[in-house]
Structures are given as C-alpha cells and as structure tokens.
C-alpha cells in the first residue's frame, strides 16, 4: 500500500465547474497535509495546507481533512483553464523529521 | 528575489562525472530539503538539513550521493560518478525555523546524464 494515494486522472472539468480531488494516506500519525500545484516542467507551488479536521477555505480553494477516515481533499471552485496542472497531495509527520511524503499527483484538465 | 534559488537550472553530465547542485533557501529560512522527481514518477524525499547538520538522510541512496549545508553559503547536493538513472529533476525546498511545516520549493535543477 502506498503511503499517500491519489487518482492519477486526468480529471476533466468544464470551465466554471468545481474540481474535486481526493487523497488518502496510510499513516495515522500524519499531522500536516498539503496541496501543491505543479505545472508541466515547473516546480511544485504550495496552494493549501491544513492541520485540523474540517474545512479550510482560501479563495477558490477549499481543503477538507478527515483524520478518522485518513482522507484529505481539495475543491477548486470556478475552475479556469489556468488551473490545468498536476495537483500533489503531501503529508508530514513531525516525529519523522518534517519530510514530506507525496502522492503521485492528479492531473486536472479544465476545458474552456 | 526572496524565493528559493537553485543553480544550475539545467546540468548535463556524462556517465562517471560528478554533479553539484546548489540551493539557497528563502531569506529567514534555516531548514533545507532535497527531493528528486524521476521522469513520470512522484516527488521523493532525499535529505533534510539545517546549518552544518544533516537531520534526516533516510531518502538518500547509500552510495554516490551526499549533501551539506555549511555555515556560510548554499546547500550542496553532490552526486559522484553519475549514471543514466540519476537523470531527474532535483528540487530544493526550504522552511522557516521549527514550528512551521510549510515547505517552499525552488525552480529545480534538471540533470541529464548522457
């Protein structure tokens, strides 16, 4: 079982719609959860982080965390073509030295 | 530029040569991490350093790879006797002093081994 799992996609979303991305993790000791966006040939860009159960909103992005289900998600509202990228879920367990463990990423395509 | 800086951005080496990748963290950040992204694969942690200390090197290959973060100057990831399988994107990330988990990535170094 992979430590962090994501559906590789591609997730095809019409412009203006909501994109819903999911991520599951195996280590119950995970404490911090991150979403990065990576455009092809570029470096990961931090877009959201969440530490506590529930929802966290930042602009068009909402992260949701459910530690009991070991599940974290990202919603992108009013999707734009510029949102087309690979979205990486990452988790951190501070006791393990602050390293990030990444999922394989979900490719999102927003079609005009 | 207040972001994480990496150089060179592209590096071409022949098999058997040495590769040196440099990373300067964001201003005010004292923690540096190196990650590798192989073609069509995910990001994998390699090493976590603070000034003059290696905190966690659990992701580093046992041979040919080393990293340092000296008191003065950038962090260096060194790959000796490169092989074609070392061709990848190497990313450096930095974070503020302890208590903040967020890591910010540099632009990466694309290493190609001929």
Coordinates of N, CA and C in Angstrom, one line a residue:
Chain A
X1 N 0.8 -1.2 0.0 CA 0.0 0.0 0.0 C 0.9 1.2 0.0
X2 N 0.6 2.2 -0.9 CA 1.4 3.4 -0.9 C 1.0 4.2 0.3
X3 N 2.0 5.0 0.7 CA 1.7 5.9 1.9 C 0.7 7.0 1.6
X4 N 0.8 7.5 0.4 CA -0.2 8.6 0.0 C -0.7 8.2 -1.4
X5 N -2.0 8.1 -1.5 CA -2.5 7.7 -2.8 C -3.5 8.8 -3.4
X6 N -3.3 8.9 -4.7 CA -4.2 9.8 -5.4 C -4.6 9.2 -6.7
X7 N -5.7 9.5 -7.2 CA -6.1 9.1 -8.6 C -5.3 9.9 -9.6
X8 N -4.6 9.2 -10.5 CA -3.7 9.9 -11.4 C -4.5 10.8 -12.4
X9 N -5.8 10.5 -12.7 CA -6.5 11.2 -13.6 C -6.2 10.8 -15.1
X10 N -6.4 11.6 -16.1 CA -6.8 13.1 -15.9 C -8.2 13.3 -15.5
X11 N -8.4 14.3 -14.6 CA -9.7 14.8 -14.2 C -10.1 15.9 -15.2
X12 N -11.1 15.7 -16.0 CA -11.5 16.7 -17.0 C -12.7 17.4 -16.4
X13 N -12.6 18.8 -16.4 CA -13.6 19.6 -15.7 C -13.9 20.8 -16.7
X14 N -15.2 21.0 -16.9 CA -15.6 22.2 -17.7 C -15.2 23.5 -17.0
X15 N -14.9 24.5 -17.8 CA -14.6 25.8 -17.2 C -15.8 26.3 -16.4
X16 N -15.5 26.8 -15.2 CA -16.5 27.3 -14.3 C -17.1 26.3 -13.3
X17 N -16.7 25.0 -13.5 CA -17.2 24.0 -12.7 C -16.3 23.8 -11.5
X18 N -16.7 22.9 -10.6 CA -15.9 22.5 -9.4 C -15.1 21.3 -9.7
X19 N -13.8 21.4 -9.4 CA -12.9 20.2 -9.5 C -12.7 19.6 -8.1
X20 N -12.9 18.3 -7.9 CA -12.8 17.7 -6.6 C -11.7 16.7 -6.7
X21 N -10.7 16.9 -5.9 CA -9.5 16.0 -5.9 C -9.4 15.3 -4.5
X22 N -9.1 14.0 -4.5 CA -9.0 13.2 -3.3 C -7.7 12.6 -3.1
X23 N -7.4 12.4 -1.8 CA -6.1 11.9 -1.4 C -6.3 11.0 -0.1
X24 N -5.8 9.9 -0.1 CA -5.8 9.1 1.2 C -4.4 8.8 1.6
X25 N -4.2 8.6 2.9 CA -2.9 8.3 3.5 C -3.0 7.2 4.4
X26 N -1.9 6.5 4.6 CA -1.9 5.3 5.4 C -1.4 5.5 6.8
X27 N -0.6 6.5 7.1 CA 0.0 6.6 8.4 C -0.9 7.5 9.3
X28 N -1.5 6.9 10.3 CA -2.4 7.6 11.2 C -1.7 8.7 12.0
X29 N -0.3 8.6 12.1 CA 0.4 9.6 12.8 C 0.7 10.9 12.0
X30 N 0.2 10.9 10.8 CA 0.4 12.1 9.9 C -0.3 13.3 10.6
X31 N 0.4 14.5 10.5 CA -0.1 15.6 11.3 C -0.4 16.8 10.4
X32 N 0.3 17.0 9.3 CA 0.1 18.1 8.5 C -0.1 17.7 7.0
X33 N -1.0 18.4 6.3 CA -1.4 18.0 5.0 C -1.3 19.2 4.0
X34 N -0.8 18.9 2.9 CA -0.5 20.0 1.9 C -1.0 19.6 0.5
X35 N -1.4 20.7 -0.2 CA -1.7 20.5 -1.6 C -0.8 21.5 -2.4
X36 N -0.1 20.9 -3.3 CA 0.8 21.6 -4.2 C 0.3 21.5 -5.6
X37 N 0.5 22.5 -6.4 CA 0.2 22.5 -7.8 C 1.5 22.5 -8.6
X38 N 1.6 21.7 -9.6 CA 2.8 21.6 -10.4 C 2.4 21.7 -11.9
X39 N 2.8 22.7 -12.6 CA 2.7 22.8 -14.0 C 3.8 22.0 -14.6
X40 N 3.5 21.5 -15.8 CA 4.5 20.7 -16.5 C 5.8 21.4 -16.7
X41 N 6.9 20.7 -16.2 CA 8.2 21.3 -16.3 C 8.6 22.3 -15.3
X42 N 7.7 22.5 -14.4 CA 7.9 23.5 -13.3 C 8.0 22.9 -11.9
X43 N 8.2 23.7 -10.9 CA 8.4 23.2 -9.6 C 7.0 23.2 -8.8
X44 N 6.9 22.4 -7.8 CA 5.6 22.5 -7.0 C 5.4 23.8 -6.3
X45 N 4.2 24.2 -6.3 CA 3.8 25.5 -5.7 C 2.8 25.2 -4.6
X46 N 3.0 25.6 -3.4 CA 2.1 25.4 -2.3 C 0.9 26.2 -2.5
X47 N -0.3 25.5 -2.5 CA -1.5 26.3 -2.6 C -2.4 26.2 -1.3
X48 N -2.3 25.1 -0.6 CA -3.1 25.0 0.6 C -2.4 24.1 1.6
X49 N -2.6 24.3 2.9 CA -2.2 23.4 3.9 C -3.3 23.3 5.0
X50 N -3.4 22.2 5.7 CA -4.5 22.0 6.7 C -3.9 21.1 7.7
X51 N -4.2 21.4 9.0 CA -3.7 20.6 10.1 C -4.8 20.0 10.9
X52 N -6.0 20.6 10.9 CA -7.1 20.2 11.7 C -8.3 19.6 10.9
X53 N -9.0 18.7 11.5 CA -10.2 18.2 10.9 C -11.2 19.3 10.5
X54 N -11.8 19.1 9.3 CA -12.8 20.1 8.9 C -12.3 20.7 7.5
X55 N -12.9 21.9 7.3 CA -12.6 22.6 6.0 C -11.8 23.8 6.3
X56 N -11.0 24.1 5.2 CA -10.2 25.4 5.2 C -10.3 26.0 3.8
X57 N -10.8 27.2 3.8 CA -11.0 27.9 2.5 C -10.0 29.0 2.3
X58 N -9.5 29.1 1.0 CA -8.6 30.2 0.6 C -8.9 30.5 -0.8
X59 N -9.7 31.6 -1.0 CA -10.1 32.0 -2.3 C -11.0 30.9 -3.0
X60 N -10.6 30.5 -4.2 CA -11.4 29.4 -4.9 C -11.0 28.0 -4.4
X61 N -10.1 27.9 -3.5 CA -9.7 26.6 -3.0 C -10.3 26.3 -1.6
X62 N -10.7 25.0 -1.4 CA -11.1 24.5 -0.1 C -10.4 23.2 0.1
X63 N -9.7 23.1 1.2 CA -9.2 21.8 1.6 C -10.1 21.2 2.7
X64 N -10.2 19.9 2.7 CA -11.0 19.2 3.7 C -10.2 18.1 4.2
X65 N -10.2 17.9 5.5 CA -9.5 16.9 6.2 C -10.4 16.0 7.1
X66 N -10.2 14.7 7.0 CA -10.9 13.8 7.9 C -9.9 12.8 8.4
X67 N -9.4 13.0 9.6 CA -8.3 12.2 10.1 C -8.8 10.8 10.4
X68 N -10.1 10.7 10.8 CA -10.6 9.3 11.2 C -10.7 8.4 9.9
X69 N -11.0 9.0 8.8 CA -11.0 8.3 7.5 C -9.7 8.4 6.8
X70 N -8.7 9.1 7.3 CA -7.4 9.2 6.6 C -7.6 9.7 5.2
X71 N -8.3 10.9 5.1 CA -8.7 11.4 3.8 C -8.6 12.9 3.8
X72 N -8.0 13.4 2.7 CA -7.9 14.8 2.6 C -8.3 15.1 1.1
X73 N -9.0 16.2 0.9 CA -9.5 16.5 -0.4 C -9.2 18.0 -0.7
X74 N -9.3 18.3 -2.0 CA -9.2 19.7 -2.4 C -10.3 20.0 -3.4
X75 N -11.0 21.1 -3.2 CA -12.0 21.5 -4.1 C -11.5 22.8 -4.8
X76 N -11.7 22.9 -6.1 CA -11.4 24.1 -6.8 C -12.7 24.6 -7.4
X77 N -13.1 25.7 -6.9 CA -14.4 26.3 -7.5 C -14.1 27.2 -8.7
X78 N -15.1 27.3 -9.5 CA -15.0 28.2 -10.7 C -13.7 27.9 -11.4
X79 N -13.5 26.7 -11.8 CA -12.2 26.2 -12.4 C -11.9 27.0 -13.7
X80 N -10.7 27.3 -13.8 CA -10.2 28.1 -15.0 C -9.2 27.3 -15.8
X81 N -9.1 27.5 -17.1 CA -8.1 26.8 -17.9 C -6.7 26.9 -17.2
X82 N -6.4 28.0 -16.6 CA -5.1 28.1 -15.9 C -4.9 27.2 -14.7
X83 N -6.0 26.6 -14.3 CA -5.9 25.6 -13.2 C -5.4 24.2 -13.7
X84 N -5.3 24.1 -15.0 CA -4.9 22.8 -15.6 C -3.4 22.6 -15.2
X85 N -3.3 21.5 -14.4 CA -1.9 21.2 -13.8 C -2.1 19.9 -13.1
X86 N -1.0 19.4 -12.5 CA -1.0 18.3 -11.7 C -1.0 18.7 -10.2
X87 N -1.9 18.2 -9.4 CA -2.1 18.5 -8.1 C -1.5 17.4 -7.2
X88 N -0.6 17.8 -6.3 CA 0.1 16.9 -5.5 C -0.3 17.0 -4.0
X89 N -0.7 15.9 -3.5 CA -1.0 15.8 -2.1 C 0.2 15.4 -1.3
X90 N 0.5 16.0 -0.2 CA 1.7 15.6 0.6 C 1.3 15.6 2.1
X91 N 1.9 14.7 2.8 CA 1.7 14.6 4.3 C 3.0 14.7 5.0
X92 N 2.9 15.0 6.2 CA 4.1 15.3 7.1 C 3.8 14.7 8.5
X93 N 4.8 14.0 9.0 CA 4.7 13.6 10.4 C 5.9 14.1 11.1
X94 N 5.7 15.1 11.9 CA 6.8 15.8 12.5 C 7.8 14.9 13.2
X95 N 7.3 13.9 13.8 CA 8.2 12.9 14.5 C 9.1 12.2 13.5
X96 N 8.8 12.2 12.3 CA 9.6 11.6 11.2 C 10.5 12.6 10.6
X97 N 10.7 13.8 11.2 CA 11.7 14.7 10.8 C 11.3 15.8 9.8
X98 N 10.0 15.9 9.6 CA 9.4 17.0 8.8 C 9.5 16.7 7.3
X99 N 9.9 15.6 6.9 CA 9.9 15.3 5.5 C 8.5 15.2 5.0
X100 N 8.3 15.6 3.7 CA 7.0 15.4 3.1 C 7.0 14.1 2.3
X101 N 5.9 13.4 2.4 CA 5.6 12.2 1.6 C 4.5 12.6 0.6
X102 N 4.8 12.5 -0.7 CA 3.9 12.9 -1.7 C 3.2 11.7 -2.4
X103 N 2.0 12.0 -2.8 CA 1.2 11.1 -3.7 C 1.7 11.3 -5.1
X104 N 1.2 10.5 -6.0 CA 1.7 10.6 -7.4 C 1.1 11.7 -8.1
X105 N 0.1 12.4 -7.6 CA -0.5 13.5 -8.2 C -1.7 13.2 -9.1
X106 N -2.6 14.2 -9.2 CA -3.8 14.1 -10.0 C -3.7 15.1 -11.1
X107 N -3.7 14.7 -12.3 CA -3.7 15.7 -13.4 C -5.1 16.2 -13.7
X108 N -5.2 17.5 -13.7 CA -6.5 18.2 -13.9 C -6.5 18.9 -15.2
X109 N -7.5 18.7 -16.0 CA -7.6 19.5 -17.3 C -8.9 20.2 -17.3
X110 N -8.8 21.6 -17.4 CA -10.0 22.4 -17.4 C -10.3 22.8 -18.8
X111 N -11.4 22.5 -19.3 CA -11.7 22.7 -20.8 C -12.6 23.9 -20.9
X112 N -12.2 24.9 -21.8 CA -13.0 26.1 -22.0 C -14.3 25.8 -22.6
Chain B
X1 N 15.0 38.8 -5.4 CA 14.2 37.6 -5.4 C 14.3 36.9 -4.0
X2 N 13.1 36.9 -3.3 CA 13.1 36.3 -2.0 C 12.8 34.8 -2.0
X3 N 12.7 34.2 -3.1 CA 12.3 32.8 -3.2 C 13.5 31.9 -3.0
X4 N 13.3 30.6 -3.0 CA 14.3 29.6 -3.0 C 15.1 29.6 -4.4
X5 N 16.4 29.7 -4.3 CA 17.2 29.7 -5.5 C 17.9 28.4 -5.7
X6 N 17.9 28.0 -6.9 CA 18.7 26.8 -7.3 C 19.6 27.1 -8.5
X7 N 20.7 26.5 -8.5 CA 21.5 26.6 -9.7 C 22.5 25.4 -9.8
X8 N 22.8 25.0 -11.0 CA 22.2 25.5 -12.3 C 20.8 25.0 -12.5
X9 N 20.1 25.6 -13.4 CA 18.8 25.1 -13.7 C 18.8 23.9 -14.6
X10 N 19.8 23.8 -15.4 CA 20.0 22.6 -16.2 C 21.4 22.2 -16.2
X11 N 21.6 20.9 -16.1 CA 23.0 20.4 -15.9 C 23.1 19.1 -16.7
X12 N 24.1 19.0 -17.6 CA 24.3 17.9 -18.4 C 25.7 17.3 -18.0
X13 N 25.7 16.0 -17.7 CA 26.9 15.3 -17.3 C 27.0 14.0 -18.1
X14 N 28.2 13.6 -18.3 CA 28.5 12.2 -18.9 C 28.6 11.2 -17.8
X15 N 28.3 10.0 -18.1 CA 28.4 8.9 -17.1 C 29.8 9.0 -16.5
X16 N 29.8 8.9 -15.1 CA 31.1 8.8 -14.4 C 31.5 10.2 -13.9
X17 N 30.9 11.3 -14.4 CA 31.3 12.6 -13.9 C 30.6 12.9 -12.6
X18 N 30.9 14.1 -12.0 CA 30.3 14.5 -10.8 C 29.3 15.6 -11.1
X19 N 28.2 15.6 -10.3 CA 27.2 16.7 -10.4 C 27.1 17.4 -9.1
X20 N 27.1 18.7 -9.1 CA 27.0 19.5 -7.9 C 25.8 20.5 -8.1
X21 N 24.8 20.3 -7.2 CA 23.6 21.1 -7.3 C 23.5 22.0 -6.1
X22 N 23.2 23.3 -6.3 CA 23.2 24.3 -5.3 C 21.8 24.8 -4.9
X23 N 21.6 25.1 -3.7 CA 20.4 25.6 -3.2 C 20.6 26.7 -2.2
X24 N 20.0 27.9 -2.4 CA 20.0 28.9 -1.4 C 18.5 29.0 -0.9
X25 N 18.3 28.9 0.4 CA 16.9 28.9 0.9 C 16.4 30.3 0.9
X26 N 15.0 30.4 1.1 CA 14.4 31.7 1.2 C 15.0 32.5 2.4
X27 N 15.0 33.8 2.3 CA 15.5 34.6 3.4 C 14.7 34.3 4.7
X28 N 15.5 34.1 5.8 CA 14.8 33.8 7.0 C 14.6 32.3 7.3
X29 N 14.8 31.5 6.2 CA 14.6 30.0 6.4 C 15.9 29.4 6.7
X30 N 15.8 28.4 7.7 CA 17.1 27.8 8.1 C 17.0 26.2 7.8
X31 N 15.9 25.8 7.3 CA 15.8 24.3 7.0 C 15.7 24.1 5.5
X32 N 16.5 23.1 5.1 CA 16.6 22.8 3.6 C 16.3 21.4 3.4
X33 N 15.5 21.1 2.4 CA 15.1 19.7 2.0 C 15.5 19.5 0.5
X34 N 15.9 18.3 0.2 CA 16.1 18.0 -1.2 C 15.2 16.8 -1.6
X35 N 14.5 17.0 -2.8 CA 13.6 16.0 -3.3 C 14.1 15.7 -4.7
X36 N 13.7 14.5 -5.2 CA 14.0 14.1 -6.5 C 12.7 13.6 -7.2
X37 N 12.6 14.0 -8.5 CA 11.4 13.6 -9.3 C 12.0 13.0 -10.5
X38 N 11.9 11.7 -10.5 CA 12.3 10.9 -11.7 C 11.2 11.0 -12.8
X39 N 11.6 10.9 -14.1 CA 10.6 11.0 -15.1 C 9.3 10.2 -14.9
X40 N 8.2 10.8 -15.0 CA 6.9 10.1 -14.8 C 6.7 9.5 -13.4
X41 N 7.5 10.0 -12.4 CA 7.3 9.5 -11.1 C 7.0 10.6 -10.1
X42 N 6.7 10.3 -8.9 CA 6.4 11.3 -8.0 C 7.6 11.9 -7.3
X43 N 7.4 12.9 -6.5 CA 8.5 13.5 -5.7 C 8.9 12.6 -4.6
X44 N 10.2 12.4 -4.4 CA 10.6 11.6 -3.3 C 11.6 12.4 -2.5
X45 N 11.4 12.3 -1.2 CA 12.3 13.0 -0.2 C 13.7 12.3 -0.3
X46 N 14.7 13.2 -0.2 CA 16.1 12.7 -0.1 C 16.7 13.0 1.2
X47 N 16.8 14.3 1.6 CA 17.6 14.6 2.8 C 17.0 15.9 3.3
X48 N 17.2 16.1 4.6 CA 16.8 17.3 5.4 C 18.0 17.8 6.1
X49 N 18.3 19.1 5.9 CA 19.4 19.7 6.6 C 19.1 21.0 7.3
X50 N 19.8 21.2 8.3 CA 19.9 22.6 8.9 C 21.4 23.0 8.8
X51 N 21.7 24.2 9.1 CA 23.0 24.7 9.0 C 24.0 23.7 9.7
X52 N 24.9 23.2 9.0 CA 26.0 22.3 9.5 C 25.5 21.0 10.1
X53 N 24.3 20.7 9.8 CA 23.7 19.4 10.4 C 22.9 18.7 9.3
X54 N 23.1 17.4 9.2 CA 22.1 16.6 8.5 C 21.1 16.0 9.5
X55 N 19.9 16.4 9.3 CA 18.8 15.9 10.3 C 18.3 14.6 9.9
X56 N 18.0 14.4 8.6 CA 17.4 13.1 8.2 C 17.9 12.9 6.7
X57 N 18.6 11.8 6.6 CA 19.0 11.4 5.2 C 18.5 10.1 4.8
X58 N 17.3 9.7 5.3 CA 16.7 8.4 5.1 C 16.4 8.2 3.6
X59 N 16.2 9.2 2.8 CA 15.9 9.0 1.4 C 17.1 9.1 0.5
X60 N 18.2 9.2 1.0 CA 19.4 9.3 0.1 C 19.9 7.9 -0.3
X61 N 20.2 7.7 -1.5 CA 20.9 6.5 -1.9 C 22.1 6.3 -1.1
X62 N 22.5 5.0 -0.8 CA 23.6 4.7 0.1 C 24.9 5.1 -0.5
X63 N 25.0 5.1 -1.8 CA 26.3 5.4 -2.4 C 26.2 6.5 -3.4
X64 N 27.3 7.2 -3.5 CA 27.5 8.3 -4.5 C 26.8 9.6 -4.2
X65 N 25.8 9.6 -3.3 CA 25.1 10.9 -3.0 C 25.5 11.4 -1.7
X66 N 25.7 12.7 -1.6 CA 26.0 13.4 -0.3 C 25.4 14.8 -0.4
X67 N 25.1 15.3 0.8 CA 24.6 16.7 0.9 C 25.2 17.4 2.1
X68 N 25.3 18.7 1.9 CA 25.8 19.5 3.0 C 25.1 20.9 3.0
X69 N 25.1 21.5 4.2 CA 24.6 22.9 4.3 C 25.5 23.6 5.2
X70 N 26.5 24.2 4.7 CA 27.6 24.8 5.5 C 27.1 26.0 6.2
X71 N 27.9 26.5 7.2 CA 27.5 27.7 7.9 C 27.4 28.9 7.0
X72 N 28.2 29.0 6.0 CA 28.2 30.0 5.1 C 27.9 29.4 3.7
X73 N 27.1 30.0 2.9 CA 26.9 29.6 1.5 C 25.7 28.6 1.4
X74 N 25.5 28.2 0.1 CA 24.3 27.4 -0.2 C 24.4 26.0 0.3
X75 N 23.3 25.3 0.3 CA 23.3 23.8 0.4 C 23.8 23.2 -0.9
X76 N 24.5 22.1 -0.8 CA 25.0 21.4 -2.0 C 24.6 20.0 -1.9
X77 N 24.0 19.5 -3.1 CA 23.8 18.1 -3.3 C 24.8 17.6 -4.3
X78 N 25.5 16.6 -3.9 CA 26.6 16.1 -4.7 C 26.4 14.7 -5.1
X79 N 26.5 14.5 -6.4 CA 26.3 13.1 -7.0 C 27.6 12.7 -7.7
X80 N 28.3 11.7 -7.1 CA 29.5 11.3 -7.7 C 29.3 10.2 -8.7
X81 N 30.1 10.1 -9.8 CA 30.1 9.0 -10.8 C 28.7 8.8 -11.3
X82 N 28.1 9.8 -11.8 CA 26.7 9.8 -12.2 C 26.4 8.7 -13.2
X83 N 25.2 8.1 -13.1 CA 24.7 7.1 -14.1 C 23.5 7.6 -14.7
X84 N 23.0 7.0 -15.8 CA 21.9 7.5 -16.5 C 20.6 7.5 -15.6
X85 N 20.5 6.6 -14.7 CA 19.4 6.5 -13.8 C 19.3 7.7 -12.9
X86 N 20.4 8.5 -12.8 CA 20.3 9.7 -12.0 C 19.6 10.9 -12.7
X87 N 19.3 10.7 -14.0 CA 18.7 11.8 -14.7 C 17.3 12.0 -14.1
X88 N 17.1 13.3 -13.7 CA 15.8 13.6 -12.9 C 15.8 15.1 -12.7
X89 N 14.7 15.6 -12.1 CA 14.6 16.9 -11.6 C 14.9 16.9 -10.1
X90 N 15.8 17.7 -9.7 CA 16.1 17.7 -8.3 C 15.6 19.1 -7.7
X91 N 14.8 19.0 -6.7 CA 14.2 20.2 -6.2 C 14.7 20.4 -4.7
X92 N 14.9 21.6 -4.4 CA 15.2 22.0 -3.1 C 14.0 22.8 -2.5
X93 N 13.7 22.6 -1.2 CA 12.7 23.3 -0.6 C 13.2 23.9 0.7
X94 N 12.6 24.9 1.2 CA 13.1 25.5 2.5 C 11.9 25.8 3.3
X95 N 12.1 25.8 4.7 CA 11.0 26.2 5.6 C 11.7 27.0 6.7
X96 N 10.8 27.8 7.4 CA 11.3 28.6 8.5 C 11.8 27.8 9.6
X97 N 12.3 28.4 10.7 CA 12.7 27.6 11.9 C 11.5 26.8 12.4
X98 N 11.9 25.9 13.3 CA 11.0 24.9 13.8 C 9.6 25.5 14.2
X99 N 8.6 24.7 14.0 CA 7.3 25.1 14.3 C 6.4 25.5 13.2
X100 N 7.0 25.6 12.0 CA 6.3 25.9 10.8 C 6.6 24.8 9.8
X101 N 5.6 24.1 9.3 CA 5.8 22.9 8.5 C 5.8 23.2 7.0
X102 N 5.3 24.3 6.6 CA 5.2 24.6 5.1 C 6.6 24.6 4.5
X103 N 6.7 24.0 3.4 CA 7.9 24.0 2.6 C 7.7 24.6 1.2
X104 N 8.6 25.5 0.8 CA 8.5 26.2 -0.4 C 9.6 25.8 -1.3
X105 N 9.3 25.5 -2.6 CA 10.2 24.8 -3.5 C 10.9 25.8 -4.4
X106 N 12.1 25.5 -4.7 CA 12.9 26.3 -5.7 C 12.5 25.8 -7.1
X107 N 13.1 26.4 -8.1 CA 12.7 26.0 -9.5 C 13.3 24.7 -10.0
X108 N 14.2 24.1 -9.2 CA 14.7 22.8 -9.6 C 15.9 22.9 -10.5
X109 N 16.7 21.8 -10.5 CA 17.8 21.5 -11.4 C 17.4 20.3 -12.2
X110 N 17.4 20.4 -13.5 CA 17.2 19.2 -14.4 C 18.5 18.7 -14.8
X111 N 18.8 17.5 -14.2 CA 20.0 16.8 -14.5 C 19.8 15.8 -15.6
X112 N 20.6 15.9 -16.6 CA 20.6 14.9 -17.7 C 22.0 14.2 -17.8
X113 N 22.0 12.9 -17.7 CA 23.2 12.1 -17.8 C 23.3 11.4 -19.1
X114 N 24.3 11.8 -19.9 CA 24.5 11.2 -21.2 C 25.2 9.8 -21.2

